[in-house]
XYZ file of C-alpha atoms in Angstrom:
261
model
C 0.000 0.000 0.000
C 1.842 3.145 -0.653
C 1.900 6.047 1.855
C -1.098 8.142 2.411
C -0.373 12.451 3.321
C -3.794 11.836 5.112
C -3.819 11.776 9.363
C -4.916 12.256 12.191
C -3.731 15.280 14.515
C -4.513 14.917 18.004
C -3.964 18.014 20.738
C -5.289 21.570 22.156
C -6.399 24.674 21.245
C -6.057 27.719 23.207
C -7.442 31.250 23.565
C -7.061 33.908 25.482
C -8.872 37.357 25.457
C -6.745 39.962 26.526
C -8.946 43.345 26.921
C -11.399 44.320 28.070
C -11.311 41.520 30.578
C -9.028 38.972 30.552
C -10.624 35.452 29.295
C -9.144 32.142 28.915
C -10.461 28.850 27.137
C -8.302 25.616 26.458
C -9.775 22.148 25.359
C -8.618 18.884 23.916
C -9.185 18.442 20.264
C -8.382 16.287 17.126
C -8.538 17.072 13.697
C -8.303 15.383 10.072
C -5.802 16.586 7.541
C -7.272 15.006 4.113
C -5.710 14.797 0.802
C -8.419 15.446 -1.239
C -7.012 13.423 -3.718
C -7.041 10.875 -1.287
C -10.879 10.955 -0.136
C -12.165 7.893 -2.008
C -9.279 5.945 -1.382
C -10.015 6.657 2.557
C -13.654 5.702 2.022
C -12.910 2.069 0.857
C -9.929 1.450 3.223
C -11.222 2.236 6.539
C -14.286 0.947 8.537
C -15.069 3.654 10.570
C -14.633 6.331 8.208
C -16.955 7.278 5.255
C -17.243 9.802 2.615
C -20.550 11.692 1.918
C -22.573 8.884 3.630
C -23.293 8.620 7.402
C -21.086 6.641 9.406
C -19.410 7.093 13.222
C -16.588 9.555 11.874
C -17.532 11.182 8.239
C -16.377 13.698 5.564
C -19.106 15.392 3.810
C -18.020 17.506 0.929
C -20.995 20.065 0.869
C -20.406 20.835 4.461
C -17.486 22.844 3.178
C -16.807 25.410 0.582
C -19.740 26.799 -1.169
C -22.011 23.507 -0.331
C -22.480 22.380 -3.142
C -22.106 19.194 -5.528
C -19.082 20.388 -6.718
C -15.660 18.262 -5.914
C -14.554 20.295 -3.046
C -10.839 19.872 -4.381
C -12.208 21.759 -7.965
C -14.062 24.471 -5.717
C -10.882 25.476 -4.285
C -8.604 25.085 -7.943
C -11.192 27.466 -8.847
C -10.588 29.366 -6.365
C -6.816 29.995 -6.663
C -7.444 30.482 -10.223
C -9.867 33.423 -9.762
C -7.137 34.903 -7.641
C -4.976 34.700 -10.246
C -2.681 31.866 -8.613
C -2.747 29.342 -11.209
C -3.314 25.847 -9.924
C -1.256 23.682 -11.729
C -3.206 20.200 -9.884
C -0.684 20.185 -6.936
C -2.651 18.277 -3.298
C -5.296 20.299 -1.324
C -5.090 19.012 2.127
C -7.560 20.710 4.864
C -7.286 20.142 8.124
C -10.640 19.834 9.681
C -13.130 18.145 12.732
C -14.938 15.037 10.988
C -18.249 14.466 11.562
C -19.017 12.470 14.354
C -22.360 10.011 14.730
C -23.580 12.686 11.652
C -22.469 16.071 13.161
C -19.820 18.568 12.670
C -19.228 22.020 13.506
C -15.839 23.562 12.632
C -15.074 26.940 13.744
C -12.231 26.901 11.239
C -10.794 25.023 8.790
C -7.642 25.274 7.006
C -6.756 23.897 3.214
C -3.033 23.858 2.734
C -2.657 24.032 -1.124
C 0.427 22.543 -2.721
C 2.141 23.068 -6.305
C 2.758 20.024 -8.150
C 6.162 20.000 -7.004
C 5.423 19.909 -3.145
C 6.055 23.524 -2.085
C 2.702 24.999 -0.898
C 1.332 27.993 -2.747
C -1.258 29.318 -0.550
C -3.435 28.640 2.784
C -7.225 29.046 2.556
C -8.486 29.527 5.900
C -12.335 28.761 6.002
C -14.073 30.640 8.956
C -17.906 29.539 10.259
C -20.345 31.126 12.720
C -22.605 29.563 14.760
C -25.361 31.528 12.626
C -24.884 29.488 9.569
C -22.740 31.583 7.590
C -19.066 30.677 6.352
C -16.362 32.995 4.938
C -12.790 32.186 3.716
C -9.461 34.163 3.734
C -7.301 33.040 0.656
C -3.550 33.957 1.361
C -0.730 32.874 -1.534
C 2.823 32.052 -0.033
C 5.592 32.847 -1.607
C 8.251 30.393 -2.782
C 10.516 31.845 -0.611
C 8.339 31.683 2.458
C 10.110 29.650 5.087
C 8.416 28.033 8.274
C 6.773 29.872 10.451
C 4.834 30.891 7.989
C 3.581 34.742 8.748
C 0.440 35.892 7.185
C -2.346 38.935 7.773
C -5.964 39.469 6.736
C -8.484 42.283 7.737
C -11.406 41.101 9.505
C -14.354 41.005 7.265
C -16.690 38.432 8.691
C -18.905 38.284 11.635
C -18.020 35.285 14.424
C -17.954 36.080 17.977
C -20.733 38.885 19.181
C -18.362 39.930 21.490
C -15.723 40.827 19.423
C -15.675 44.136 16.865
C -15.181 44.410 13.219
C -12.434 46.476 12.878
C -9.560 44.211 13.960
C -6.725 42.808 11.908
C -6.010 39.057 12.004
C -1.982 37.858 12.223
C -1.283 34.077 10.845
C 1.638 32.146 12.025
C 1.809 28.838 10.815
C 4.104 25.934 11.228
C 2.323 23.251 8.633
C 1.574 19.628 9.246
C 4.683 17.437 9.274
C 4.913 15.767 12.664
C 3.585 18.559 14.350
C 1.300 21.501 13.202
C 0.610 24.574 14.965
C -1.191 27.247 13.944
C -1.289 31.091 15.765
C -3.738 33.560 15.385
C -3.389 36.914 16.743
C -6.146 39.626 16.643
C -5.496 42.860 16.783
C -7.391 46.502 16.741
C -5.897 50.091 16.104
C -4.534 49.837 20.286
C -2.853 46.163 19.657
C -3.594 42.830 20.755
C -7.374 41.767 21.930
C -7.404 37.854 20.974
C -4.926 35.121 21.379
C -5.509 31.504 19.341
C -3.235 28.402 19.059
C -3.932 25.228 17.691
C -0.952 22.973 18.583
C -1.184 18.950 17.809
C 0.860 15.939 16.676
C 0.589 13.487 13.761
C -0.636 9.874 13.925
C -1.427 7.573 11.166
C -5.336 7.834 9.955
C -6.274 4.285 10.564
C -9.324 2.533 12.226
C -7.248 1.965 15.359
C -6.536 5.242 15.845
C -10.072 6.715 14.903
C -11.152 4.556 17.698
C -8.666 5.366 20.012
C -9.834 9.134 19.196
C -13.379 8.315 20.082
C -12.513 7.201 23.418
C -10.071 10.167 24.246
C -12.268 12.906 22.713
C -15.860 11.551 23.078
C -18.574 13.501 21.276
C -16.027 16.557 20.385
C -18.154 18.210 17.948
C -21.058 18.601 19.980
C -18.894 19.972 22.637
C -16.979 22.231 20.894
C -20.380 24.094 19.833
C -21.648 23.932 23.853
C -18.159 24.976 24.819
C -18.753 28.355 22.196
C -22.264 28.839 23.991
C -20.878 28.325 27.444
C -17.793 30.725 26.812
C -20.199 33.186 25.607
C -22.321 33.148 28.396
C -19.443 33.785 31.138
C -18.051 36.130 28.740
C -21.221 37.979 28.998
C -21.468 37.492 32.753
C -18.164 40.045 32.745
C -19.500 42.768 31.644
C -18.390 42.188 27.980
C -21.146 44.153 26.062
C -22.284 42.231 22.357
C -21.780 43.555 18.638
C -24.259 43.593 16.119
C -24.389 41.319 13.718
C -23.544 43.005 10.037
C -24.539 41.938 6.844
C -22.438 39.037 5.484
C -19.623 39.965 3.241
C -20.618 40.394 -0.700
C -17.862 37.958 -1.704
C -17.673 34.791 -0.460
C -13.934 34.675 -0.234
C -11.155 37.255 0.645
C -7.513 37.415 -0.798
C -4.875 38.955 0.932
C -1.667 39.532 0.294
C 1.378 37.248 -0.456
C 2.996 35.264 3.279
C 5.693 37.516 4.484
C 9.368 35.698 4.576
């Protein structure tokens, strides 16, 4: 059998809110990182894993990317190729929370998208809300970007209610190899207000460890989403005040520029 880039990243994500009032949020996760290329090839080999049908852990295409029908690996060559980034074919591998027993809810998801040769020419970081909505941030990286990987994007999507518009979002990104870890500092016009940091380590995507996952992170989606509503409500019991909610952006997607070196 050769060697699949697919796995399975087990470990923690943290956040802190610095200002107004200090905050502070930390939980166990584990993620998927899937080859796109690889997804029906996944499908057949393991037992406990299924694509677009129901099963205990499950990939669903539509439940990324513009929902539709539409290969999600073509959604997101079409992507780079409206931004003027040529895809030349190379992997698409996004790192993302299966569904478990049917559900899902990822806060973010990242694609890491590759040139044919290996070297990755951008990061597509796909954002969702807990009302529905989804936005991406499309950032190219340069071929002579070297790990950490720094990257920026203006905020122009609605997520927390307790957090304003008019911030600026900081990337720093080791990608997967045997570890992954991936920053995210927000910022306003005074400096830092949120502090995010997905940290984890590779294991091999197999039906052993899937199960192994179950029993170490048991129902994770569905307490990721009451961890959100629970955070919000002691974030609200501090005197934090909420934001309305603006119209989603026009575009469904955002490019920013090129990953500094």
């Amino acid at each position: 059998m050769s060697t699949m880039h697919s796995a399975l990243y087990a470990g923690s994500v943290l956040h802190v809110r610095l200002k107004p009032r200090v905050h502070r949020l930390a939980y166990r996760i584990f993620s998927l990182l899937l080859d796109l290329d690889e997804l029906g090839a996944l499908d057949r080999r393991l037992r406990l894993f299924s694509l677009n049908r129901f099963n205990l852990f499950s990939f669903f295409e539509r439940d990324h990317g513009a929902g539709t029908d539409v290969p999600l690996k073509q959604q997101v060559q079409d992507l780079l190729d409206a931004a003027g980034l040529e895809p030349d074919g190379g992997a698409v591998r996004l790192l993302t929370m299966p569904r478990l027993l049917g559900y899902a809810f990822n806060p973010l998801s990242v694609y890491f998208c590759h040139r044919r040769d290996g070297s990755l020419r951008a990061i597509l970081y796909e954002v969702n809300n807990t009302f529905g909505q989804r936005h991406s941030y499309l950032i190219p990286v340069g071929r002579d970007a070297a790990a950490p990987l720094r990257q920026s994007a203006e905020k122009h999507f609605y997520v927390s209610p307790f957090m304003d518009m008019d911030l600026t979002y900081a990337f720093r990104v080791d990608p997967p190899g045997e570890t992954l870890r991936i920053g995210i500092l927000a910022s306003d016009s005074e400096g830092p207000v949120l502090s995010a940091v997905h940290a984890a380590r590779r294991r091999p995507l197999t039906d052993g460890q899937l199960g192994r996952a179950l029993v170490a992170y048991p129902m994770l989606t569905l307490k990721v989403v009451a961890g959100i509503h629970w955070e919000a409500l002691r974030i609200w019991a501090k005197g934090i005040g909420l934001r309305p909610r603006p119209p989603s952006p026009d575009r469904p997607v955002t490019v920013s520029p090129t990953t500094r070196s």
